[in-house]
Amino acid sequence: ILLYKQGENYLAQRLTVEAEYLLKQAINKDEKFAEPYFLLAQLCKFNFDLKGSKDYYEKGLSLQPENPKFSIFYYDVADIYLKEGDYDNAEKYAKKYVSSKGYNNKYIGEATKIINDCDFARDLIKHPLSFSPIQLPDYVNFNYLQYFPSVTVDGNTLVYTSSNSFSLTGNEDLMVTQKINNTWSKPLSISNKINSVRENEGTASISGDGKTLVYTACGRRDSRCNCDLYISNKIGNEWSSPINMGPTINSNDWDSQPSLSADGRTLFFVSLRRGGFGEADIYMSKKNEQDEWSTPTNLGEKINTPQNESSPFIHANSTTLYYSTNGKPSLGGMDIYMTELSNNEWTEPRNLGYPINSSKDDQGLVINSDFSKGYYNSDVIKNNKQLTVLYEFDVPIEIKGKTHSNIAKGTVSDAITHKKLASSIELIDLSSGAIVSSVVSDEINGDYTLVLNEGKEYALYCSRKGYLFKSLSFNYTGKNDFNALTLDIELEPIKKGAHIVLNNLFFESGKYELQEKSRTELNRLISFIKNNPNIKVEISGHTDDIGTNESNQKLSTQRAKSVFDYLVKNGVSPITITGKGYGNTKPVVPNTSDENRQLNRRIEFSIIE
């Protein structure tokens, strides 16, 4: 007993080597003395030796199987077996704890969950998904820990956290690797303005176009709490100096694990702030038209539980959310769930299944825009060390979101000088008139990237002060080829003779009444004219060559007049605009195919003075 007491005292002082020696000496003196086995079990658990911990627990319990003072250790053994994926033994020991009349009943709820999770896990294992992850190259997984990846919508840029130590004093940095000719490049520090020498930077999310980065930094002078969210923007090839996202986003408690929507205007993150449903909850904030972040809202009890939620990831389609939780049925620890946004409500989350989820903590899942490739981090044993590495996998059909996406990317430039321009690019849902995405092209190289989702009909507007806006139309309401689009946009300076095609005005065949979905374009036109009061413009109607010249002339005139009438009715002075029909006299391309004829059927907007 004296050896045991001395070992217990050393363990309280964290003198683990001395404690282990004395506890083993106590066992050598009396192999049937149970208490040293339990302390050795806890010591092994502290050192991540789960097998040693389990063996000592089971030996001690075999000596004192009915002693209520030790019944809590049945729960500890059950938890270890759960982590190992031995569901039969996990259930057996959890039931022993629940049925015991021990001194400590605080884990009855957790033990009951283990029992239920064992049944849940065995059922999922009977229906495995097709899942064959491939570890990313060693030069990507170069450090002790690599975790929480984030990928741009084109799938060619991967940002992740890397740490050179398992200890809390280890340095976390953000690394970036590029996919070139289908091979990941050697990772580099994302920026000297973001990574520091002594402080930690991690758990980042990059916007779809790779231009905005939100990440977690801890221990900064301007932090509200130990860990806050920071934001940086990329202009050309340089990242701006990061700034704290301020009291609207950051609380006086821990805030971390961000996920940006593809357009960088919706932010999901995890917080321990007060007022949630339990421990760490997922919150969401949106950026308004003045580029101000809204007060974060809790995603609600359908998503959040009394336990922990972590690593949210909003897919590029903006409707599929993946996240991890230990508060719902699982195969052990944190499992990854998914939910879909439908009619402004999240559907009931569902477990991704086995073997994507395992008996370990499963977190950090991201999936590229077309649901072809996914990335996540997991633990491996290498050279007798437990490391955390990144994996890539082909996404099983069962975990793909309902809405598929297409990428539109290109550059914006001046149509005369070809200088690259920073311009506002908005994507509008024509059925509702709502802005579904809004980005700004890079002021140095003119680059932009947008995501278009199936099931929608879109208007795209590119605008900059001093230029005519550019109007494009996309119809994804039917089945489409979801290959990436390259759309280089040239903006015409506002001057006499400049003109654009209004691609989002819609008429039924042979008719001149404007369809309801034309309102987005018409209202955009009204705003442009009112913001440029010194110009005079012409609205011109054009047709293809099908039908008689007389009928085409009449139809084009009627359509131009419909637009003219709408503008005047909504406050545009009739002095500043004229409407005219040109029939089929001014084709932009020869009327030699259906595609060409469609281009010739148009309404144009021209500056005449």
Coordinates of C-alpha atoms in Angstrom, one line a residue:
I1 CA 0.0 0.0 0.0
L2 CA 2.9 2.4 0.8
L3 CA 4.4 1.9 -2.7
Y4 CA 0.9 2.5 -4.2
K5 CA 0.5 5.8 -2.2
Q6 CA 3.9 7.0 -3.2
G7 CA 3.2 6.2 -6.8
E8 CA -0.2 8.0 -6.6
N9 CA 1.6 11.0 -5.1
Y10 CA 4.2 11.0 -8.0
L11 CA 1.4 10.8 -10.6
A12 CA -0.3 13.8 -9.1
Q13 CA 3.0 15.7 -9.6
R14 CA 3.1 14.4 -13.2
L15 CA 6.3 12.5 -12.4
T16 CA 5.1 9.7 -14.6
V17 CA 8.3 7.6 -14.9
E18 CA 8.7 7.5 -11.1
A19 CA 5.0 6.8 -10.6
E20 CA 5.0 3.9 -13.1
Y21 CA 8.0 2.3 -11.4
L22 CA 6.5 2.4 -7.9
L23 CA 3.1 1.2 -9.1
K24 CA 4.6 -1.8 -10.8
Q25 CA 6.6 -2.5 -7.6
A26 CA 3.3 -2.5 -5.7
I27 CA 1.9 -5.1 -8.1
N28 CA 5.0 -7.2 -7.7
K29 CA 4.5 -7.2 -4.0
D30 CA 0.8 -8.2 -4.3
E31 CA -0.6 -9.2 -7.7
K32 CA -4.1 -9.2 -6.3
F33 CA -4.0 -5.5 -5.2
A34 CA -6.4 -3.9 -7.7
E35 CA -5.7 -0.1 -7.2
P36 CA -2.2 0.0 -8.9
Y37 CA -3.7 -1.5 -12.0
F38 CA -6.2 1.3 -12.4
L39 CA -3.6 4.0 -11.9
L40 CA -1.3 2.3 -14.4
A41 CA -4.3 2.2 -16.8
Q42 CA -4.8 5.9 -16.5
L43 CA -1.1 6.5 -16.9
C44 CA -1.1 4.5 -20.2
K45 CA -4.2 6.4 -21.4
F46 CA -2.4 9.7 -20.7
N47 CA 0.5 8.4 -22.9
F48 CA -1.9 7.4 -25.7
D49 CA -1.2 3.7 -25.0
L50 CA -4.8 2.5 -25.3
K51 CA -3.9 -1.2 -25.4
G52 CA -1.8 -1.0 -22.2
S53 CA -4.6 1.1 -20.6
K54 CA -7.2 -1.5 -21.5
D55 CA -5.2 -4.4 -20.3
Y56 CA -4.5 -2.8 -16.9
Y57 CA -8.2 -1.8 -16.5
E58 CA -9.4 -5.4 -17.3
K59 CA -6.9 -6.9 -14.9
G60 CA -8.0 -4.6 -12.1
L61 CA -11.7 -5.2 -12.8
S62 CA -11.1 -9.0 -12.8
L63 CA -9.8 -8.7 -9.3
Q64 CA -12.7 -6.4 -8.0
P65 CA -15.6 -7.1 -10.5
E66 CA -18.4 -6.1 -8.1
N67 CA -16.7 -3.4 -6.1
P68 CA -18.9 -0.3 -6.7
K69 CA -15.9 2.0 -6.1
F70 CA -14.3 0.8 -9.3
S71 CA -17.4 0.5 -11.5
I72 CA -16.5 3.7 -13.3
F73 CA -13.7 1.8 -15.0
Y74 CA -16.1 -0.3 -16.9
Y75 CA -17.1 2.9 -18.7
D76 CA -13.4 3.7 -19.4
V77 CA -12.8 0.2 -20.9
A78 CA -16.0 0.5 -23.0
D79 CA -14.7 3.8 -24.3
I80 CA -11.3 2.3 -25.3
Y81 CA -13.0 -0.6 -27.1
L82 CA -15.2 1.9 -28.9
K83 CA -12.2 3.8 -30.1
E84 CA -10.7 0.5 -31.4
G85 CA -13.8 -0.4 -33.2
D86 CA -14.5 -3.5 -31.1
Y87 CA -18.2 -2.9 -30.8
D88 CA -19.1 -6.1 -29.1
N89 CA -16.7 -5.6 -26.1
A90 CA -17.6 -1.8 -26.0
E91 CA -21.2 -2.7 -25.6
K92 CA -20.5 -5.4 -23.0
Y93 CA -18.5 -3.1 -20.7
A94 CA -20.9 -0.2 -21.2
K95 CA -23.8 -2.3 -20.1
K96 CA -21.8 -3.5 -17.0
Y97 CA -21.3 0.2 -16.1
V98 CA -24.9 1.1 -16.6
S99 CA -26.2 -1.9 -14.5
S100 CA -23.6 -1.3 -11.7
K101 CA -24.4 0.6 -8.6
G102 CA -21.2 2.5 -8.4
Y103 CA -20.3 5.7 -6.7
N104 CA -20.0 7.6 -9.9
N105 CA -23.0 7.7 -12.2
K106 CA -22.1 10.9 -14.1
Y107 CA -21.3 8.9 -17.3
I108 CA -24.6 7.0 -17.6
G109 CA -25.7 9.1 -20.5
E110 CA -22.4 8.6 -22.3
A111 CA -22.4 4.8 -21.6
T112 CA -26.0 4.5 -22.9
K113 CA -24.9 6.3 -26.1
I114 CA -22.0 3.8 -26.5
I115 CA -24.5 1.0 -26.3
N116 CA -26.7 2.6 -28.9
D117 CA -23.7 3.5 -31.1
C118 CA -22.6 -0.1 -31.2
D119 CA -25.8 -1.2 -32.8
F120 CA -25.7 1.8 -35.1
A121 CA -22.1 1.1 -36.2
R122 CA -22.7 -2.6 -36.8
D123 CA -25.6 -1.8 -39.1
L124 CA -23.5 0.8 -41.1
I125 CA -20.6 -1.7 -41.4
K126 CA -23.0 -4.1 -43.1
H127 CA -23.5 -1.5 -45.9
P128 CA -20.1 -0.1 -46.7
L129 CA -19.5 2.7 -49.2
S130 CA -17.0 2.4 -52.1
F131 CA -14.2 4.3 -50.5
S132 CA -10.5 4.0 -51.4
P133 CA -8.6 7.0 -50.0
I134 CA -5.0 7.7 -51.3
Q135 CA -2.5 9.4 -49.0
L136 CA -1.2 12.6 -50.5
P137 CA 2.6 12.6 -51.3
D138 CA 5.1 12.7 -48.4
Y139 CA 6.3 16.1 -49.5
V140 CA 2.8 17.4 -48.8
N141 CA 2.5 15.4 -45.6
F142 CA 6.0 16.6 -44.5
N143 CA 5.3 17.5 -40.9
Y144 CA 4.0 15.8 -37.8
L145 CA 0.4 17.1 -38.3
Q146 CA -1.5 18.1 -41.5
Y147 CA -5.2 18.8 -41.1
F148 CA -8.3 20.8 -42.0
P149 CA -7.8 21.2 -45.7
S150 CA -9.6 23.8 -47.8
V151 CA -9.9 23.7 -51.6
T152 CA -10.8 26.3 -54.3
V153 CA -13.7 25.6 -56.6
D154 CA -11.5 24.6 -59.5
G155 CA -9.9 21.9 -57.3
N156 CA -6.4 23.2 -58.1
T157 CA -5.4 24.9 -54.9
L158 CA -5.3 23.2 -51.5
V159 CA -4.7 25.2 -48.2
Y160 CA -4.1 23.3 -45.0
T161 CA -2.7 23.6 -41.5
S162 CA 0.7 22.0 -40.7
S163 CA 2.3 21.6 -37.3
N164 CA 5.8 20.6 -36.4
S165 CA 4.8 19.2 -33.0
F166 CA 2.1 17.4 -31.1
S167 CA 2.6 19.7 -28.1
L168 CA 0.6 22.9 -27.5
T169 CA 3.8 24.8 -28.0
G170 CA 4.2 23.5 -31.6
N171 CA 4.1 26.0 -34.4
E172 CA 1.0 25.8 -36.7
D173 CA 1.3 27.4 -40.1
L174 CA -0.9 27.6 -43.2
M175 CA 0.6 25.8 -46.3
V176 CA -0.6 25.9 -49.9
T177 CA -0.1 23.4 -52.7
Q178 CA -1.1 23.7 -56.4
K179 CA -2.3 20.9 -58.6
I180 CA -0.3 21.2 -61.8
N181 CA -0.7 18.5 -64.6
N182 CA -2.8 16.5 -62.0
T183 CA 0.1 16.5 -59.5
W184 CA 0.3 18.4 -56.3
S185 CA 3.3 20.8 -56.1
K186 CA 5.7 21.1 -53.1
P187 CA 3.8 23.1 -50.5
L188 CA 4.8 26.6 -49.6
S189 CA 4.0 28.9 -46.7
I190 CA 0.9 30.8 -47.8
S191 CA 2.4 34.2 -46.9
N192 CA 4.8 35.8 -44.6
K193 CA 2.1 38.3 -43.8
I194 CA -0.1 35.5 -42.5
N195 CA 2.3 32.9 -41.0
S196 CA 4.3 34.1 -38.0
V197 CA 7.5 32.8 -36.4
R198 CA 6.2 31.9 -32.9
E199 CA 2.4 32.1 -33.0
N200 CA -0.2 29.7 -34.4
E201 CA -2.2 30.1 -37.6
G202 CA -4.5 27.3 -38.6
T203 CA -8.0 25.9 -39.6
A204 CA -8.4 28.1 -42.6
S205 CA -11.0 28.4 -45.3
I206 CA -10.3 29.8 -48.8
S207 CA -13.1 31.3 -51.0
G208 CA -13.9 29.6 -54.3
D209 CA -11.8 32.0 -56.3
G210 CA -8.9 31.8 -54.0
K211 CA -9.0 35.5 -53.2
T212 CA -10.3 35.5 -49.6
L213 CA -8.9 33.6 -46.7
V214 CA -10.5 33.3 -43.2
Y215 CA -8.4 31.5 -40.6
T216 CA -7.8 31.0 -36.9
A217 CA -5.0 32.7 -35.0
C218 CA -4.4 32.4 -31.3
G219 CA -2.7 34.5 -28.7
R220 CA -2.6 37.7 -30.7
R221 CA -2.6 41.2 -29.0
D222 CA -5.8 42.2 -30.8
S223 CA -7.6 38.9 -30.0
R224 CA -10.9 39.1 -28.1
C225 CA -10.2 35.6 -26.7
N226 CA -7.4 33.2 -27.0
C227 CA -8.4 32.2 -30.6
D228 CA -10.2 34.5 -33.0
L229 CA -11.0 34.5 -36.7
Y230 CA -8.9 36.7 -39.1
I231 CA -9.4 37.6 -42.7
S232 CA -7.0 38.4 -45.6
N233 CA -7.6 39.2 -49.3
K234 CA -5.4 38.3 -52.2
I235 CA -4.7 41.0 -54.8
G236 CA -2.6 39.7 -57.7
N237 CA -0.2 37.3 -56.1
E238 CA 0.0 39.0 -52.7
W239 CA -2.1 38.5 -49.6
S240 CA -3.0 41.6 -47.6
S241 CA -2.1 42.0 -43.9
P242 CA -4.8 40.0 -42.0
I243 CA -7.2 41.8 -39.8
N244 CA -9.3 40.5 -36.8
M245 CA -12.9 40.1 -38.0
G246 CA -14.0 42.1 -35.0
P247 CA -16.7 41.8 -32.3
T248 CA -19.5 41.1 -34.8
I249 CA -17.9 37.7 -35.6
N250 CA -15.6 37.0 -32.7
S251 CA -16.9 36.6 -29.2
N252 CA -15.2 36.6 -25.8
D253 CA -15.0 32.8 -26.1
W254 CA -13.2 30.4 -28.5
D255 CA -14.0 31.0 -32.2
S256 CA -12.5 28.8 -34.9
Q257 CA -12.8 26.4 -37.8
P258 CA -14.3 28.7 -40.5
S259 CA -15.9 27.7 -43.8
L260 CA -16.4 30.3 -46.5
S261 CA -19.0 29.9 -49.2
A262 CA -17.7 29.9 -52.8
D263 CA -18.3 33.6 -53.3
G264 CA -16.8 34.5 -49.9
R265 CA -20.0 36.2 -48.6
T266 CA -21.3 33.5 -46.2
L267 CA -19.3 32.3 -43.3
F268 CA -19.8 29.2 -41.1
F269 CA -17.7 28.6 -38.1
V270 CA -17.5 26.9 -34.7
S271 CA -17.8 28.8 -31.4
L272 CA -18.0 28.1 -27.7
R273 CA -19.9 31.3 -27.1
R274 CA -22.7 31.4 -24.6
G275 CA -26.3 30.8 -25.7
G276 CA -25.7 27.7 -27.8
F277 CA -27.2 24.2 -27.5
G278 CA -24.3 22.7 -25.6
E279 CA -20.5 22.8 -26.0
A280 CA -19.1 23.9 -29.4
D281 CA -21.8 24.9 -31.9
I282 CA -21.8 25.9 -35.6
Y283 CA -22.8 29.5 -36.4
M284 CA -23.4 31.4 -39.7
S285 CA -22.9 35.0 -40.8
K286 CA -23.6 36.7 -44.1
K287 CA -22.1 39.8 -45.8
N288 CA -24.6 42.5 -46.8
E289 CA -24.4 44.8 -49.8
Q290 CA -22.2 47.2 -47.8
D291 CA -19.8 44.3 -47.2
E292 CA -20.6 44.2 -43.5
W293 CA -20.9 40.8 -41.7
S294 CA -24.2 40.1 -40.0
T295 CA -24.5 39.1 -36.4
P296 CA -23.8 35.3 -36.4
T297 CA -26.8 33.0 -36.0
N298 CA -26.8 29.5 -34.4
L299 CA -27.7 26.9 -37.0
G300 CA -30.2 25.5 -34.6
E301 CA -30.8 22.3 -32.7
K302 CA -31.4 20.2 -35.8
I303 CA -27.6 20.7 -36.5
N304 CA -26.2 21.5 -33.1
T305 CA -26.4 19.1 -30.1
P306 CA -25.5 19.3 -26.4
Q307 CA -22.1 17.9 -27.3
N308 CA -19.5 19.2 -29.8
E309 CA -19.8 20.1 -33.4
S310 CA -16.8 20.8 -35.5
S311 CA -15.2 21.4 -39.0
P312 CA -18.2 22.7 -41.0
F313 CA -17.7 22.7 -44.8
I314 CA -20.2 24.4 -47.1
H315 CA -19.9 23.0 -50.6
A316 CA -19.6 25.3 -53.6
N317 CA -23.2 24.7 -54.4
S318 CA -24.1 26.7 -51.2
T319 CA -26.7 24.1 -50.3
T320 CA -24.8 21.1 -49.0
L321 CA -23.2 21.3 -45.6
Y322 CA -20.9 18.7 -44.1
Y323 CA -19.8 18.8 -40.5
S324 CA -18.6 16.6 -37.6
T325 CA -20.3 15.9 -34.3
N326 CA -20.1 13.6 -31.3
G327 CA -23.7 14.4 -30.3
K328 CA -25.4 12.1 -32.8
P329 CA -25.3 8.4 -33.5
S330 CA -21.7 7.5 -34.6
L331 CA -19.2 4.7 -35.1
G332 CA -17.2 6.2 -32.3
G333 CA -16.1 9.7 -31.4
M334 CA -16.7 12.5 -34.0
D335 CA -18.6 11.3 -37.1
I336 CA -19.2 13.4 -40.3
Y337 CA -22.8 14.3 -41.2
M338 CA -24.3 16.1 -44.1
T339 CA -27.4 18.2 -44.5
E340 CA -29.0 20.1 -47.5
L341 CA -30.6 23.6 -47.5
S342 CA -34.1 23.2 -48.8
N343 CA -36.7 26.1 -48.7
N344 CA -34.4 28.0 -46.4
E345 CA -34.3 25.1 -43.9
W346 CA -31.7 22.4 -43.2
T347 CA -32.8 18.9 -43.8
E348 CA -32.4 16.3 -41.1
P349 CA -28.6 15.5 -41.0
R350 CA -27.5 12.0 -42.0
N351 CA -24.4 10.1 -41.2
L352 CA -22.0 9.7 -44.2
G353 CA -21.6 6.0 -43.3
Y354 CA -18.8 3.5 -43.2
P355 CA -15.8 3.5 -43.9
I356 CA -15.7 7.3 -44.3
N357 CA -16.7 7.4 -40.7
S358 CA -14.8 5.1 -38.4
S359 CA -14.3 4.4 -34.7
K360 CA -11.8 7.3 -34.6
D361 CA -12.6 11.0 -34.6
D362 CA -13.5 11.9 -38.2
Q363 CA -13.2 15.5 -39.2
G364 CA -11.9 18.0 -41.8
L365 CA -13.8 16.8 -44.9
V366 CA -13.9 19.0 -48.0
I367 CA -15.2 18.2 -51.5
N368 CA -14.5 20.0 -54.7
S369 CA -17.2 21.7 -56.7
D370 CA -18.1 18.8 -59.1
F371 CA -18.2 16.2 -56.3
S372 CA -15.4 14.2 -58.0
K373 CA -12.7 14.5 -55.3
G374 CA -12.7 14.9 -51.6
Y375 CA -10.0 15.5 -49.0
Y376 CA -9.7 14.9 -45.3
N377 CA -7.1 14.2 -42.5
S378 CA -6.6 11.0 -40.5
D379 CA -4.1 9.5 -38.1
V380 CA -1.5 7.0 -39.2
I381 CA 1.4 5.2 -37.4
K382 CA 4.8 5.7 -39.0
N383 CA 8.1 4.8 -37.5
N384 CA 6.4 4.2 -34.2
K385 CA 4.9 7.7 -34.2
Q386 CA 1.3 8.7 -34.6
L387 CA 1.0 11.3 -37.4
T388 CA -1.9 13.1 -39.0
V389 CA -1.9 13.2 -42.8
L390 CA -4.0 14.3 -45.7
Y391 CA -5.9 12.0 -48.0
E392 CA -7.6 12.3 -51.4
F393 CA -10.5 10.1 -52.5
D394 CA -13.1 9.7 -55.2
V395 CA -16.4 10.8 -53.7
P396 CA -19.0 8.0 -53.4
I397 CA -22.3 8.8 -55.0
E398 CA -24.1 8.3 -51.7
I399 CA -22.5 11.4 -50.1
K400 CA -22.8 13.8 -53.1
G401 CA -25.1 16.8 -52.7
K402 CA -28.3 17.0 -54.7
T403 CA -27.2 20.2 -56.5
H404 CA -24.3 19.9 -59.0
S405 CA -22.2 22.9 -59.9
N406 CA -20.4 24.5 -62.9
I407 CA -17.5 26.9 -62.8
A408 CA -17.3 30.1 -64.8
K409 CA -14.0 31.8 -64.7
G410 CA -12.1 34.3 -66.8
T411 CA -10.8 37.8 -66.8
V412 CA -12.4 41.3 -67.0
S413 CA -10.7 44.0 -69.1
D414 CA -11.3 47.3 -70.9
A415 CA -12.6 46.6 -74.4
I416 CA -10.4 49.4 -75.9
T417 CA -7.1 49.3 -73.9
H418 CA -7.4 45.7 -72.8
K419 CA -6.2 46.7 -69.3
K420 CA -7.4 44.3 -66.7
L421 CA -10.1 45.7 -64.4
A422 CA -11.5 45.2 -60.9
S423 CA -15.2 44.9 -61.5
S424 CA -18.3 43.8 -59.6
I425 CA -19.7 40.5 -60.9
E426 CA -23.2 39.4 -59.7
L427 CA -25.1 36.2 -60.4
I428 CA -28.9 36.6 -60.2
D429 CA -31.5 33.9 -59.9
L430 CA -34.0 35.0 -62.6
S431 CA -36.9 33.3 -60.9
S432 CA -36.6 35.2 -57.7
G433 CA -34.4 38.2 -58.6
A434 CA -32.1 37.4 -55.7
I435 CA -28.4 37.8 -55.8
V436 CA -27.0 34.3 -55.3
S437 CA -23.3 35.2 -55.7
S438 CA -21.2 38.3 -55.8
V439 CA -17.5 38.6 -56.4
V440 CA -15.0 41.2 -57.5
S441 CA -12.5 40.6 -60.3
D442 CA -8.8 41.0 -59.3
E443 CA -7.6 44.6 -59.9
I444 CA -4.2 43.5 -61.1
N445 CA -4.9 40.4 -63.3
G446 CA -8.7 40.7 -63.8
D447 CA -9.3 37.2 -62.7
Y448 CA -12.7 36.0 -61.4
T449 CA -14.4 32.7 -60.6
L450 CA -18.1 32.0 -60.1
V451 CA -20.1 28.9 -59.4
L452 CA -23.4 28.2 -61.2
N453 CA -25.7 25.5 -59.8
E454 CA -28.0 23.2 -61.7
G455 CA -31.8 23.8 -61.6
K456 CA -31.5 27.6 -62.0
E457 CA -31.7 30.2 -64.7
Y458 CA -29.2 32.9 -64.1
A459 CA -28.4 36.5 -65.2
L460 CA -24.8 37.5 -64.8
Y461 CA -23.9 41.2 -64.6
C462 CA -20.4 42.6 -64.8
S463 CA -20.2 46.3 -64.0
R464 CA -17.7 49.1 -63.2
K465 CA -18.2 52.8 -62.9
G466 CA -17.5 54.5 -66.2
Y467 CA -18.4 51.5 -68.2
L468 CA -21.4 49.9 -69.8
F469 CA -22.4 46.8 -67.8
K470 CA -22.2 43.4 -69.5
S471 CA -25.2 41.1 -69.4
L472 CA -24.9 37.3 -69.8
S473 CA -27.5 34.6 -69.5
F474 CA -27.2 30.9 -68.3
N475 CA -30.0 28.4 -68.3
Y476 CA -29.3 25.3 -66.1
T477 CA -32.9 24.3 -65.5
G478 CA -32.4 21.2 -67.6
K479 CA -29.7 18.6 -67.8
N480 CA -26.4 20.2 -68.7
D481 CA -22.8 19.5 -69.4
F482 CA -21.0 20.7 -66.3
N483 CA -17.6 21.4 -67.7
A484 CA -15.9 24.6 -66.6
L485 CA -16.6 27.7 -68.7
T486 CA -14.0 30.2 -69.7
L487 CA -15.7 33.6 -70.0
D488 CA -13.4 36.6 -70.6
I489 CA -15.4 39.8 -70.4
E490 CA -14.6 43.1 -72.1
L491 CA -16.3 46.2 -70.8
E492 CA -17.0 49.2 -73.0
P493 CA -16.3 52.7 -71.7
I494 CA -19.3 54.9 -71.6
K495 CA -19.1 57.0 -74.8
K496 CA -21.0 57.7 -77.9
G497 CA -21.4 54.5 -80.1
A498 CA -20.8 52.1 -77.2
H499 CA -23.5 49.3 -77.1
I500 CA -24.4 46.1 -75.4
V501 CA -26.8 43.2 -76.0
L502 CA -29.4 42.8 -73.3
N503 CA -29.2 39.0 -72.9
N504 CA -31.7 38.7 -70.1
L505 CA -34.8 40.1 -71.8
F506 CA -37.3 37.3 -72.6
F507 CA -40.2 37.1 -75.0
E508 CA -42.3 34.2 -76.2
S509 CA -41.7 33.2 -79.8
G510 CA -43.3 35.7 -82.2
K511 CA -44.6 37.9 -79.3
Y512 CA -43.5 41.2 -77.9
E513 CA -44.8 41.1 -74.3
L514 CA -41.9 41.0 -71.8
Q515 CA -41.8 37.9 -69.6
E516 CA -41.7 38.3 -65.8
K517 CA -38.1 37.1 -65.5
S518 CA -37.0 40.1 -67.6
R519 CA -37.5 42.4 -64.6
T520 CA -34.0 41.9 -63.3
E521 CA -32.5 43.2 -66.6
L522 CA -35.0 46.0 -66.9
N523 CA -34.3 47.2 -63.4
R524 CA -30.6 47.0 -63.9
L525 CA -31.0 49.2 -67.0
I526 CA -33.1 51.7 -65.1
S527 CA -30.4 52.0 -62.4
F528 CA -27.7 52.5 -65.1
I529 CA -29.6 55.2 -66.9
K530 CA -30.4 57.1 -63.7
N531 CA -26.8 56.9 -62.5
N532 CA -25.6 58.3 -65.8
P533 CA -28.1 61.2 -66.4
N534 CA -26.0 63.0 -69.1
I535 CA -26.3 60.2 -71.7
K536 CA -28.9 59.5 -74.3
V537 CA -29.6 56.0 -75.3
E538 CA -31.4 53.9 -78.0
I539 CA -33.2 50.7 -77.3
S540 CA -33.1 48.7 -80.6
G541 CA -35.0 45.5 -81.5
H542 CA -33.5 42.9 -84.0
T543 CA -34.7 39.7 -85.5
D544 CA -33.4 36.8 -87.6
D545 CA -34.4 36.3 -91.3
I546 CA -37.2 33.9 -90.7
G547 CA -40.6 35.4 -91.8
T548 CA -41.2 38.4 -94.0
N549 CA -39.3 41.7 -93.8
E550 CA -42.5 43.4 -92.8
S551 CA -43.4 41.1 -90.0
N552 CA -39.8 41.2 -88.7
Q553 CA -39.8 44.9 -88.7
K554 CA -43.1 45.1 -86.9
L555 CA -42.0 42.6 -84.2
S556 CA -38.7 44.2 -83.6
T557 CA -40.3 47.6 -83.2
Q558 CA -43.0 46.3 -80.8
R559 CA -40.3 44.6 -78.6
A560 CA -38.2 47.8 -78.5
K561 CA -41.3 49.7 -77.5
S562 CA -42.2 47.2 -74.8
V563 CA -38.8 47.9 -73.2
F564 CA -39.1 51.7 -73.8
D565 CA -42.6 51.7 -72.1
Y566 CA -41.3 49.8 -69.1
L567 CA -38.4 52.2 -68.5
V568 CA -40.6 55.3 -68.8
K569 CA -43.3 53.8 -66.5
N570 CA -40.6 53.2 -63.9
G571 CA -39.2 56.7 -63.8
V572 CA -36.8 57.1 -66.8
S573 CA -37.3 60.4 -68.7
P574 CA -38.6 59.7 -72.2
I575 CA -36.3 62.5 -73.3
T576 CA -33.2 60.4 -72.6
I577 CA -34.3 57.2 -74.5
T578 CA -35.6 56.2 -77.9
G579 CA -36.9 52.9 -79.1
K580 CA -36.5 51.6 -82.6
G581 CA -36.9 48.3 -84.5
Y582 CA -34.5 47.2 -87.2
G583 CA -36.0 43.9 -88.2
N584 CA -33.5 41.6 -89.8
T585 CA -31.3 44.4 -91.4
K586 CA -28.5 44.3 -88.8
P587 CA -27.5 40.7 -88.1
V588 CA -24.4 40.2 -85.9
V589 CA -23.6 36.9 -87.6
P590 CA -24.9 35.2 -90.8
N591 CA -28.3 33.6 -90.5
T592 CA -26.9 30.2 -91.4
S593 CA -27.8 28.1 -88.3
D594 CA -30.2 28.0 -85.4
E595 CA -27.4 29.1 -83.0
N596 CA -26.6 32.1 -85.2
R597 CA -30.3 33.1 -85.6
Q598 CA -30.7 33.0 -81.9
L599 CA -27.8 35.5 -81.6
N600 CA -29.5 37.8 -84.1
R601 CA -32.8 37.8 -82.1
R602 CA -31.8 40.5 -79.6
I603 CA -32.5 43.8 -77.9
E604 CA -29.5 46.2 -77.9
F605 CA -28.7 49.2 -75.7
S606 CA -26.6 51.9 -77.4
I607 CA -25.3 55.3 -76.3
I608 CA -26.2 57.8 -79.0
E609 CA -25.2 61.0 -77.3

